XYZ file of C-alpha atoms in Angstrom:
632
model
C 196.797 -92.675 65.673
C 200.616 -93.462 66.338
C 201.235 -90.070 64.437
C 198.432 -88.090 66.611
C 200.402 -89.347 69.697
C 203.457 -88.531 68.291
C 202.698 -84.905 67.558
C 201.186 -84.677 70.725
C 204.402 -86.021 72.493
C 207.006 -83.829 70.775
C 208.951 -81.742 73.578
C 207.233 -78.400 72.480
C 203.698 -79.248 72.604
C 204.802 -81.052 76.215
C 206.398 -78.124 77.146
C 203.495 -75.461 75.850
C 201.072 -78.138 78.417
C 203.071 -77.723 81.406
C 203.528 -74.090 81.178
C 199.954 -73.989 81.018
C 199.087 -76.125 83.761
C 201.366 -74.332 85.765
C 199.739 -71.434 84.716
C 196.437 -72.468 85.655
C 197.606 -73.654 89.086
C 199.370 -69.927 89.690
C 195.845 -68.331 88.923
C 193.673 -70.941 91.003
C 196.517 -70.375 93.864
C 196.655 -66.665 93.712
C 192.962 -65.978 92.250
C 192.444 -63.506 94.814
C 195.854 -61.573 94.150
C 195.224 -61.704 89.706
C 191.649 -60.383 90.839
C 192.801 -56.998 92.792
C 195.157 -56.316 90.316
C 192.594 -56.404 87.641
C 189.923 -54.431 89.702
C 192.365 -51.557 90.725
C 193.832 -51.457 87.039
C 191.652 -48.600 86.171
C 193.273 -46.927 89.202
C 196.991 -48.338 88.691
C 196.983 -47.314 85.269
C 195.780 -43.535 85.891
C 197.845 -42.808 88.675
C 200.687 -44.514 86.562
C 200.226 -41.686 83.456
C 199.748 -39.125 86.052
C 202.952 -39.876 88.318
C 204.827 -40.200 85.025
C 203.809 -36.577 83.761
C 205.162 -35.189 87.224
C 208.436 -37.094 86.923
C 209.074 -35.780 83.382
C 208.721 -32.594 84.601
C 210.641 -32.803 87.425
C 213.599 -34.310 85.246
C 213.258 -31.406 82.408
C 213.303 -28.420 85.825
C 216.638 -30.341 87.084
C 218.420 -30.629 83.429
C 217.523 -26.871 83.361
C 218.441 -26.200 86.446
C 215.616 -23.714 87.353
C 214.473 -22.324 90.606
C 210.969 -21.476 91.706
C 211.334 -17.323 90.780
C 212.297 -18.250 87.121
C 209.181 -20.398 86.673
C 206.983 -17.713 87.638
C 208.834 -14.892 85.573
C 207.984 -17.179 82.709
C 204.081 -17.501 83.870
C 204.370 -13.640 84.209
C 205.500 -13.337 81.058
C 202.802 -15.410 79.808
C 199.849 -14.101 81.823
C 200.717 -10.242 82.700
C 197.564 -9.028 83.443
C 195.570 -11.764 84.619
C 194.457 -12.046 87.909
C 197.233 -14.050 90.505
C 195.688 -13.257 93.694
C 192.506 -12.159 95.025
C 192.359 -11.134 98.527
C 189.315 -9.079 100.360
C 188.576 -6.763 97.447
C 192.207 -6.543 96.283
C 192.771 -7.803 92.853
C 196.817 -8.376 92.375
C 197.941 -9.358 88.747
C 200.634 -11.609 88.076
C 202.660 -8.365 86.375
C 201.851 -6.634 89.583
C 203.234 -9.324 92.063
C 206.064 -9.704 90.018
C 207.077 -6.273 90.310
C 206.593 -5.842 93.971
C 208.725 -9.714 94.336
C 211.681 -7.572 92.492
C 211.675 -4.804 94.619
C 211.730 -6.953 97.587
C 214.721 -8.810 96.025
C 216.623 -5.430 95.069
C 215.791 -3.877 98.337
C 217.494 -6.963 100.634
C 220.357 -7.225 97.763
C 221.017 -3.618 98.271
C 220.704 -3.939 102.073
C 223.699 -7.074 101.666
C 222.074 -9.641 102.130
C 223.353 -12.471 99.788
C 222.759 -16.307 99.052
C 222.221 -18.983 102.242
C 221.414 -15.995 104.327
C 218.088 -16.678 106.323
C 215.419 -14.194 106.627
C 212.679 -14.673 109.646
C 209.060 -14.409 107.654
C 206.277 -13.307 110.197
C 203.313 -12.566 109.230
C 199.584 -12.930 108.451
C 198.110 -14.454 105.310
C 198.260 -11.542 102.120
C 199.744 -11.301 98.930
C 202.750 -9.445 99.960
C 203.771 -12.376 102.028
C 204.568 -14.453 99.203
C 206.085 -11.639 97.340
C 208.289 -11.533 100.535
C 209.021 -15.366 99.744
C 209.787 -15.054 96.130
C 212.403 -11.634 96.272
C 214.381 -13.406 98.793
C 214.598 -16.590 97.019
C 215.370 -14.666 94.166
C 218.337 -13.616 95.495
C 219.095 -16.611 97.269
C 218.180 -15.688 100.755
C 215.736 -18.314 102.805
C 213.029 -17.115 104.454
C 211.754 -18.946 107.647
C 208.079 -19.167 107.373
C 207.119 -18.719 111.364
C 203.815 -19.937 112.569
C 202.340 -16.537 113.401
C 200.529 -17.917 116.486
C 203.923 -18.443 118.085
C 204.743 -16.368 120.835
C 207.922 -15.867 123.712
C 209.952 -18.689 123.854
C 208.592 -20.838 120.714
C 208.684 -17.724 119.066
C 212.546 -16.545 119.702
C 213.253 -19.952 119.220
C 212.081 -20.679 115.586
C 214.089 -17.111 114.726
C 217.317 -18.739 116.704
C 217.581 -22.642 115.321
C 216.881 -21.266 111.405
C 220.004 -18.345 112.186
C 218.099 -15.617 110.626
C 219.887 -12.445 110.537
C 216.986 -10.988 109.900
C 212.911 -10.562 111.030
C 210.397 -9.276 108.639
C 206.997 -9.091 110.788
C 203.424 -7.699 109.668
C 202.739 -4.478 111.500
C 199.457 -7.105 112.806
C 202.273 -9.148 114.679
C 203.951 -6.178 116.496
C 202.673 -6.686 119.813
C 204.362 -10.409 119.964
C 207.483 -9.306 118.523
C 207.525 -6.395 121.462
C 206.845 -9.055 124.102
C 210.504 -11.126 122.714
C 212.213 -7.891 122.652
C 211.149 -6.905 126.119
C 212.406 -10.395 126.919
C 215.695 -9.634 126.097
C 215.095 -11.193 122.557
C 215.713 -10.341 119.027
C 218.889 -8.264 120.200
C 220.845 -6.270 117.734
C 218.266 -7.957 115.056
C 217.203 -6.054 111.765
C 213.454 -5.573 112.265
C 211.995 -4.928 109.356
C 207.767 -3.684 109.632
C 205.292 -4.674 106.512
C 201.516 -2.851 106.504
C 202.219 -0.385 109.413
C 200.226 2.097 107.202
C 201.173 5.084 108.960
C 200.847 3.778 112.455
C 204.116 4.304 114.790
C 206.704 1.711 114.599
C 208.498 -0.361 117.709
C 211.346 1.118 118.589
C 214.537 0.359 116.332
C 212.341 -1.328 113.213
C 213.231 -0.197 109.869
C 210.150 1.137 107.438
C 210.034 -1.686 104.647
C 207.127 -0.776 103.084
C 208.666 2.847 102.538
C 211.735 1.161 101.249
C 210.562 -0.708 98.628
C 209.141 1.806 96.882
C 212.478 3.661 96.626
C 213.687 0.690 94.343
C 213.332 -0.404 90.803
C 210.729 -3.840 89.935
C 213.213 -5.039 87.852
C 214.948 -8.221 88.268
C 217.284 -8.489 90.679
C 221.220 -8.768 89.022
C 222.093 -11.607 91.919
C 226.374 -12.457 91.408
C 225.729 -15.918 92.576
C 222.842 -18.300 90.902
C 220.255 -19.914 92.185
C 219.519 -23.503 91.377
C 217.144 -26.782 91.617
C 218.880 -27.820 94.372
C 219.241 -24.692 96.277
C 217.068 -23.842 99.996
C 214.024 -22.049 99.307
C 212.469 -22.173 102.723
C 212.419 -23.178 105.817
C 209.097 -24.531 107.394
C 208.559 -25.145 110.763
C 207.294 -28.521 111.605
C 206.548 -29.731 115.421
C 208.374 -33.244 114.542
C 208.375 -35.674 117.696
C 210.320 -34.385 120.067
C 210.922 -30.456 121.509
C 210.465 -26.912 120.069
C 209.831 -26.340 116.487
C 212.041 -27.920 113.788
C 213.300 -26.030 110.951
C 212.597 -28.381 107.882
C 214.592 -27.488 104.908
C 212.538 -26.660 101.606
C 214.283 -26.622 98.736
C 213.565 -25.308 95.145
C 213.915 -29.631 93.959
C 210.980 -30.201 96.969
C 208.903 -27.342 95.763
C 208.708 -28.343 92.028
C 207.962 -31.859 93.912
C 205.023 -30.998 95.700
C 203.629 -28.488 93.213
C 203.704 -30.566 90.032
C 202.672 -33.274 92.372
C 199.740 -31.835 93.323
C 198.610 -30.217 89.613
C 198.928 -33.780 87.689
C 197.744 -36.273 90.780
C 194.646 -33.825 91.294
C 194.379 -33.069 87.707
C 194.136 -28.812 88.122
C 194.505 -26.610 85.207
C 195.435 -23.251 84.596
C 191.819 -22.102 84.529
C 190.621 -23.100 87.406
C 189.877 -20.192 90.318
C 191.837 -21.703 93.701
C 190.440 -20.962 97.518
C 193.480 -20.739 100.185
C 191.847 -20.359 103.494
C 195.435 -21.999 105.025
C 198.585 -20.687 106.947
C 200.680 -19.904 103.987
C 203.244 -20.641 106.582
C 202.604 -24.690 106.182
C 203.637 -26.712 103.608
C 199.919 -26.854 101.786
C 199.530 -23.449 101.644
C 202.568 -21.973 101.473
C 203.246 -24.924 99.120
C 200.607 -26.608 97.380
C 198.211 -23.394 97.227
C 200.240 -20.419 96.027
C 202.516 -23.222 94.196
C 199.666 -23.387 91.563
C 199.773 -19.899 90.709
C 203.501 -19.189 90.459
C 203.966 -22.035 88.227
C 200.438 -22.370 86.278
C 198.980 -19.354 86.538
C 195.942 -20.247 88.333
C 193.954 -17.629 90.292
C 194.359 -17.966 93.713
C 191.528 -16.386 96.542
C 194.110 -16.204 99.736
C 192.334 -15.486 103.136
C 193.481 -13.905 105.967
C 192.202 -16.666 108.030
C 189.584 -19.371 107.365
C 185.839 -18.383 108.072
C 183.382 -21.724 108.048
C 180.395 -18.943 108.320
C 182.307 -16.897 104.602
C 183.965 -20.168 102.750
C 180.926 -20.759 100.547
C 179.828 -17.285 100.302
C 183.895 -16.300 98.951
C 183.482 -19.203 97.061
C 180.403 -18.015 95.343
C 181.970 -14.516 95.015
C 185.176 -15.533 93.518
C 184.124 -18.134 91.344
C 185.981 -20.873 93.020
C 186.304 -24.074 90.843
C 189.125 -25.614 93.559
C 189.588 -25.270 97.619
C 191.762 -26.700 99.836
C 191.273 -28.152 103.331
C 192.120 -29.841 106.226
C 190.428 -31.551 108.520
C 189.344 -29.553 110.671
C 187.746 -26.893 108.126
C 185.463 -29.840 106.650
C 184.176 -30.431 110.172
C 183.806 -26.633 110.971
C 181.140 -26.642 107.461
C 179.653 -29.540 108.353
C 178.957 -28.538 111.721
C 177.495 -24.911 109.859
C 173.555 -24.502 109.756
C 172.265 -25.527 106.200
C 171.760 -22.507 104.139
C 170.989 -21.286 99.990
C 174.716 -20.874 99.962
C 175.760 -24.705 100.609
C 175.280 -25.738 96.799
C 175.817 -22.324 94.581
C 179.215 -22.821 94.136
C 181.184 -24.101 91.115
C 183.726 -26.098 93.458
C 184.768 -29.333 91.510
C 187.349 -30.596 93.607
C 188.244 -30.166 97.253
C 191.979 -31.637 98.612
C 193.875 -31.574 101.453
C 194.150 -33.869 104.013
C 192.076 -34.980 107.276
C 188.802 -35.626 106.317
C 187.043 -38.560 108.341
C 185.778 -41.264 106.820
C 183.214 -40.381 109.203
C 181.948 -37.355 107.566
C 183.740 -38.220 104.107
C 180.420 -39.169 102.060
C 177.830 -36.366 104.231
C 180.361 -33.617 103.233
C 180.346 -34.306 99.741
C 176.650 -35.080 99.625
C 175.502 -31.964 101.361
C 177.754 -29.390 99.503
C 177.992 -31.345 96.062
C 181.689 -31.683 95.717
C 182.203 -34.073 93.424
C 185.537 -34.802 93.983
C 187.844 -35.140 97.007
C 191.731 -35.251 96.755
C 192.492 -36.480 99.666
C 196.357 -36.867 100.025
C 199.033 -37.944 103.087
C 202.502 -37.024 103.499
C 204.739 -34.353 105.612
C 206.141 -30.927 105.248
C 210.038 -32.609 105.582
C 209.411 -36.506 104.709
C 209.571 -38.651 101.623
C 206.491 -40.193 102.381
C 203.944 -39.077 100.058
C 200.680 -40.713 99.473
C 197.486 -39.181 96.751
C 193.957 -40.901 96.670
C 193.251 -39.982 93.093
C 189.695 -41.622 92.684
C 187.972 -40.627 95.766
C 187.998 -43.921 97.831
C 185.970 -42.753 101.267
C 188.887 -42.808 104.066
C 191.677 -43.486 102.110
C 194.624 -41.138 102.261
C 196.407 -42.753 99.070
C 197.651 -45.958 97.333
C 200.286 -48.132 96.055
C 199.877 -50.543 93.178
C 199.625 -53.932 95.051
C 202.057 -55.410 92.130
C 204.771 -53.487 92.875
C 204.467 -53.685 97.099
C 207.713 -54.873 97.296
C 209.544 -52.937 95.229
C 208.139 -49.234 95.592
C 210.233 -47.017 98.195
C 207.434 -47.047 100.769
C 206.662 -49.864 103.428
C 204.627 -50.137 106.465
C 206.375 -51.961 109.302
C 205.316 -53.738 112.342
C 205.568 -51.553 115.801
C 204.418 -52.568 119.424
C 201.761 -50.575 121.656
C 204.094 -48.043 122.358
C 204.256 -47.341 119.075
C 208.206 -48.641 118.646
C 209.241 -50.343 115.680
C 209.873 -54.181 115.805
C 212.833 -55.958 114.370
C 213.258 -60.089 113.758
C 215.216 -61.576 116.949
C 217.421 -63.499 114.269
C 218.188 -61.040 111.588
C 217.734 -57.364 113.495
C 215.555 -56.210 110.324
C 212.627 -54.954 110.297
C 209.151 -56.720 109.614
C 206.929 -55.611 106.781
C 202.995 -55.752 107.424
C 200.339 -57.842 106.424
C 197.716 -56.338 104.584
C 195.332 -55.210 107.187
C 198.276 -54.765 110.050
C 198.893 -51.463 111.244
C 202.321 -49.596 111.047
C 204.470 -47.106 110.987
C 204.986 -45.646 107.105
C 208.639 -45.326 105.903
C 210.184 -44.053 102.895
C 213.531 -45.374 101.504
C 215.831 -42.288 101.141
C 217.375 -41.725 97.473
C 220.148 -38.558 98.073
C 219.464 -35.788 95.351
C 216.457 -37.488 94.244
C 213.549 -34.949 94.784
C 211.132 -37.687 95.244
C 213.110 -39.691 97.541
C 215.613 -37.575 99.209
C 215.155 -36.555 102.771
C 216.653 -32.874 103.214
C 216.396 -32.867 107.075
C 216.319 -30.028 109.215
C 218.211 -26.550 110.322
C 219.597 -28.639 112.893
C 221.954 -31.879 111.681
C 220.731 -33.804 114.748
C 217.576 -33.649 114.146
C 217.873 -34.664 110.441
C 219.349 -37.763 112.309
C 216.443 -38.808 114.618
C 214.198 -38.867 111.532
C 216.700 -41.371 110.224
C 216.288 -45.618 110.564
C 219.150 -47.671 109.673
C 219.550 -51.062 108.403
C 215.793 -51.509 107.484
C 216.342 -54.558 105.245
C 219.290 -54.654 104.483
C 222.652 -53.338 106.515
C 223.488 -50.267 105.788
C 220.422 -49.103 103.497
C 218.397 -45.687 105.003
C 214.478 -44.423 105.474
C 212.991 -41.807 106.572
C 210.432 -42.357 109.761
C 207.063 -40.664 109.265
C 206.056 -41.093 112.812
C 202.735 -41.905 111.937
C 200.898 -45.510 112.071
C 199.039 -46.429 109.089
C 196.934 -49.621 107.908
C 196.851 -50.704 104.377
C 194.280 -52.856 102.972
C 193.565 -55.717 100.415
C 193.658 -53.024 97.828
C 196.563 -50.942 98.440
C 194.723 -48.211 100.198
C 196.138 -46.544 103.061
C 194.475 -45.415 106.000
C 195.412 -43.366 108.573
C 195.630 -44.877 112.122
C 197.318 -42.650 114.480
C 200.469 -40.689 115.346
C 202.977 -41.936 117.123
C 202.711 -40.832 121.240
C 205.399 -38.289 120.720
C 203.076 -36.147 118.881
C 199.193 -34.842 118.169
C 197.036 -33.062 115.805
C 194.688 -30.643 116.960
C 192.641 -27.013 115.163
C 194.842 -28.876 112.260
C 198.102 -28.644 113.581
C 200.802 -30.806 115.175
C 201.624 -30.434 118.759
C 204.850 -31.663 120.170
C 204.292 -33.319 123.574
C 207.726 -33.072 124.576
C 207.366 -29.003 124.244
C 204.113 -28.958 126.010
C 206.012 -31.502 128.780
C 209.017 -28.897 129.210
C 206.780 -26.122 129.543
C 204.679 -27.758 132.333
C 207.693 -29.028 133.824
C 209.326 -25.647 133.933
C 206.440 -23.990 135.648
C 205.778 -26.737 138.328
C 209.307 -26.982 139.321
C 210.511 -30.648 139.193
C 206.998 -32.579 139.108
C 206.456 -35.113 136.061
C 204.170 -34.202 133.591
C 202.734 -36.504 130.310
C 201.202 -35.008 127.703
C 198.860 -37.208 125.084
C 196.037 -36.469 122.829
C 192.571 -37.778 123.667
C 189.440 -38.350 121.533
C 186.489 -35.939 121.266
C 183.369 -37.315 119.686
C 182.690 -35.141 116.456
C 186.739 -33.244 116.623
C 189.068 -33.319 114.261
C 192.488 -34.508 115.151
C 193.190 -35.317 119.416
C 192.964 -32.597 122.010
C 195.549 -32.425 124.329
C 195.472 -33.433 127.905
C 198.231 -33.436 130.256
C 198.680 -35.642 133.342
C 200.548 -34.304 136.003
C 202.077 -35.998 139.799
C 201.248 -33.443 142.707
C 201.508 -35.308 145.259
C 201.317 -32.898 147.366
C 198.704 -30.729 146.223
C 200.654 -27.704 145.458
C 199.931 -26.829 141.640
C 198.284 -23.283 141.019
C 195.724 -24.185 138.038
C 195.244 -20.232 137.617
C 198.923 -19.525 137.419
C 199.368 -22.468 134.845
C 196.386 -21.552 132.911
C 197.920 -18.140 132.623
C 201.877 -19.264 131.990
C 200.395 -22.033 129.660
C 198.542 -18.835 127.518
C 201.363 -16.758 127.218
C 204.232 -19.545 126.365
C 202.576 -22.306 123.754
C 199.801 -21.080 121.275
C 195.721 -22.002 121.471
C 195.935 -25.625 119.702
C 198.986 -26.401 122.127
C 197.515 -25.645 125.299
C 196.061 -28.895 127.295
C 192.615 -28.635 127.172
C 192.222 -31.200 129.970
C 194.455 -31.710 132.998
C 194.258 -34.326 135.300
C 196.020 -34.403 138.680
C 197.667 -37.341 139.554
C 199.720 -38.627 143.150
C 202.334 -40.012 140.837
C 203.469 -41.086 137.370
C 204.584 -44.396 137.108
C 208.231 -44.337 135.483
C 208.811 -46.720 132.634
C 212.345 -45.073 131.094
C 210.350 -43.197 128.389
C 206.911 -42.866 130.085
C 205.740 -44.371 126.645
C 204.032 -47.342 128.109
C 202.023 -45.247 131.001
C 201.375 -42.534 128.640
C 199.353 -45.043 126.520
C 197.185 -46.409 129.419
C 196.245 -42.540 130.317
C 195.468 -42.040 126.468
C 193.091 -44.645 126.508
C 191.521 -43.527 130.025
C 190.789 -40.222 128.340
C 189.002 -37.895 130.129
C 185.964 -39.692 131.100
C 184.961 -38.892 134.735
C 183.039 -41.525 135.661
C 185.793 -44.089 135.516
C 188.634 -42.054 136.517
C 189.117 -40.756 140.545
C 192.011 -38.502 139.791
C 191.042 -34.537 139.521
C 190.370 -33.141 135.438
C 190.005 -29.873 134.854
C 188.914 -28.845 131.601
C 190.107 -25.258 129.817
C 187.157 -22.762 129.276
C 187.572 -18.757 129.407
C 191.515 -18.774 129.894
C 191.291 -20.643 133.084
C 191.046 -24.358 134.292
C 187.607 -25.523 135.788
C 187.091 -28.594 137.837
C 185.455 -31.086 134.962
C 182.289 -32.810 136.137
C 179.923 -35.142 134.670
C 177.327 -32.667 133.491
C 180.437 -30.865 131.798
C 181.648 -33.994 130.427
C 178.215 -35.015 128.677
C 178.309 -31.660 127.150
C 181.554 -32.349 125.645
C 180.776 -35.606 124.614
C 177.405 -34.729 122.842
C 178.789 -31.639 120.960
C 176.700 -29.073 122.971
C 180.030 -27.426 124.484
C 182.036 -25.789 121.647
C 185.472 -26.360 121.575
């Protein structure tokens, strides 16, 4: 017995006991933590191989230094005559695309224009738009990618802040780029027309498509190289504050996003893609014709979405993957039922946007069976993927590794500013189930991490927050508030006040504020999104002080048409004695969000926007709007 106890007493076995009772206390203390981390395993551990396959990529691009036209001469080279793009009944090879991308590159080389100089790109969805894209970043040039619903001032001043030296605008476009010239715009500016087929020309615009076919499709010899960590773009993004903010793409970014997107949503070269997106945002322009340059997927580009054509052109084309936002799931869903909704061979929609409301109807009516949904911005370092389909969720993080990874949700008050500790002057990380806004620590040079700002150095610097958690240390704001839960899903709350999403893109309130202002002389004016039952995204509503009843809604309506584009307009107005001041109207503006535009609670004036002009808003109207019957 003595030697039993003795055994049983030597420091190793006592040691081996405590470890394990300590062991057992860490597991009964933190059961619930062990159990998430074994039920999202399956999860962890997938997007773990899958994030890994896009960082060895990434890492083998920057050792080689490519850019994005040397990656798709080697998928030309590899695919000549297979299909790249599909468009109407247009059939474009790869070899085909490639040689019109060289003889855009050997026309602007032969016209001077040489690396860092910035093109203006304006035009309508087509395959020549991206072969527009690729010859000028072959020879180092930057194309601006303009939002081709711009017009007047938003319009002169995207070309302006991105210093192009140059517009190229599709022949479809002509009548906005005649209303900036007439406006004493666009002076002593190369104009260069694309798809004019035969029709006259505005005054002092150059024949492009006739030039390009008096040079060679061969590669362009460029004197100075191109690299990973080059500009390729520049993308326009409404940010928070003002007119349209050139963010700067560059090759590093593009790899990002588009091996990002191939391995998280796990595409493959033989899959048939559906683009029915601006290829002037990031996840068309991007993600979409990104697969095809650097996989050689078929891609179906569109003109412009159709809910009534989607399935039909997906039927036609064979589509295996389509992208969305949004607002395209709701305009299907919203589509009578017909033979077409299930014929497809669509195995994966992504994008990002789609309710949780609608999430699991969608999918069960048209038989997709997967969704990709994913988060992040066209400039940010904030990138989130929901891999396994989790209804809602725009992405993950491991919850093991919370405090480590570069990303962080931190607190923020009503008004949607962040909160620091009194004591320290940090800032305070969520609880799970706390609402915030999403950061992203900001590695320099690392195209994961890095933030590359804007056009405009000042506003790289707004985007900026200092002295996060430790003095000194950097991240980039997202602007948008986001709730994380038990699991490490993400879900997307709301954007910040300064800005709101509506027919799927961002609106700047303080550029729909100036342009109010401007035309009402000196009275205040808020702008906020509201809620529509059954809408995608916040329609916009402006509050203005006329105290004195002087504001022309006709002349507004009409100034309002011709200055901001349809998703930026105010589609409700509401006339108001005064505006409370509060410094930033932050505070007031978030007490007239949550008013809204319901009528029976409010006794100020709304007028709601219907055929180009502003019509007193009733309660009959309002019902309308609220049940769906009024199409917005």
């Amino acid at each position: 017995m003595g030697d039993i106890m003795d055994v049983l007493l030597t420091p190793t076995v006592v040691f081996c006991s405590v470890l394990t009772v300590l062991f057992l206390a860490l597991v009964i203390v933190f059961r619930k933590f062990f159990y998430i981390v074994l039920v999202t395993s399956p999860r962890d551990i997938k997007g773990a191989v899958r994030y890994a396959q896009v960082l060895v990529w990434l890492w083998i691009e920057k050792l080689r230094n490519r850019n994005v036209g040397q990656v798709f001469d080697s998928i030309v080279a590899k695919y000549p005559n297979k299909v790249c793009f599909y468009f109407e009944d247009q059939q474009w090879t790869f070899r085909q695309v490639d040689d019109l991308t060289n003889r855009v590159a050997n026309y602007f080389l032969k016209q001077g224009f040489r690396k860092g100089d910035s093109v203006a790109l304006f035009m309508e969805n087509r395959p020549e738009y991206v072969c527009m894209c690729l010859g000028l970043s072959k020879i180092g040039a930057i194309p601006a990618l303009i939002n081709y619903n711009l017009r007047l001032k938003p319009l002169q001043h995207s070309f302006e802040v991105a210093d192009c030296k140059a517009l190229i605008y599709g022949y479809e476009l002509q009548e906005a780029v005649s209303e900036v010239s007439k406006e004493g715009g666009f002076t002593g500016t190369l104009l260069y027309c694309s798809g004019h087929k035969g029709n006259p020309l505005l005054e002092f615009s150059i024949d492009l498509d006739k030039g390009l076919k008096d040079v060679l499709g061969t590669p362009p010899l460029v004197k100075e190289p191109v690299g990973f960590n080059d500009k390729l773009y520049y993308i326009f993004t409404s940010g928070t504050t003002g007119l349209p903010k050139a963010a700067i793409i560059k090759h590093s970014r593009f790899f990002m996003a588009v091996y990002g997107g191939h391995y998280m949503h796990g595409l493959s070269h033989n899959d048939i893609q559906y683009t029915a997106l601006p290829l002037y945002h990031t996840v068309g322009g991007v993600l979409g014709i990104g697969q095809a340059l650097f996989f050689g997927t078929s891609s179906v580009l569109r003109k412009k979405f159709s809910a009534s054509s989607f399935w039909k052109d997906c039927i036609k084309y064979e589509v295996t993957v389509a992208q969305y936002i949004g607002e395209i799931c709701r305009y299907l869903i919203c589509q009578p039922p017909t033979e077409f909704d299930r014929m497809h061979k669509v195995r994966l929609m992504y994008g990002n946007g789609l309710r949780a409301e609608i999430w699991e109807k969608f999918v069960d009516r048209f038989g997709i069976p997967h969704i990709g949904e994913l988060y992040g911005s066209t400039e940010g370092n904030t990138n989130l993927v929901n891999i396994d389909g989790k209804v809602g969720a725009v992405g993950f993080l491991p919850v093991w590794g919370l405090r480590i990874l570069p990303m962080v949700l931190v607190k923020v008050d009503e008004t949607g500013e962040i909160v620091r500790d009194e004591k320290t002057g940090l800032c305070i990380r969520t609880k799970a189930n706390e609402v915030g806004e999403l950061l992203g620590k900001i590695v320099s040079r690392n195209p994961l991490r890095d933030f590359q700002g804007y056009a405009d150095e000042s506003a790289k610097q707004k985007k900026i927050l200092r002295s996060v958690f430790r003095k000194g240390d950097k991240y980039f704001r997202s602007g948008d508030v986001l709730r994380m839960d038990d699991y490490g899903y993400f879900y997307f709350k709301d954007r910040t006040g300064d800005t709101f999403r509506w027919k799927g893109e961002n609106v700047s309130t303080a550029e729909v504020e100036s342009v109010i202002s401007s035309m009402c002389g000196l009275k205040d004016a808020v702008v906020y999104g509201v809620e529509i039952p059954g809408s995608e995204g916040r329609a916009g509503m402006a509050a203005i002080a006329d105290p004195e009843g002087n504001i022309d809604l006709s002349t507004l309506a009409e100034g309002l048409a011709k200055q901001l584009p349809a998703y930026a307009r105010p589609l409700f107005v509401r006339i108001l004695k005064q505006i409370d001041m509060t410094g930033t109207y932050k505070l007031r503006k978030l007490d007239l969000q949550k008013e809204g535009f319901d009528v029976h609670h409010i006794t100020d004036n709304v007028y709601y926007y219907t055929g180009s002009k502003y019509i007193p808003l009733d309660t009959t109207l309002y019902q309308m709007i609220m049940s769906g019957q009024m199409r917005l």
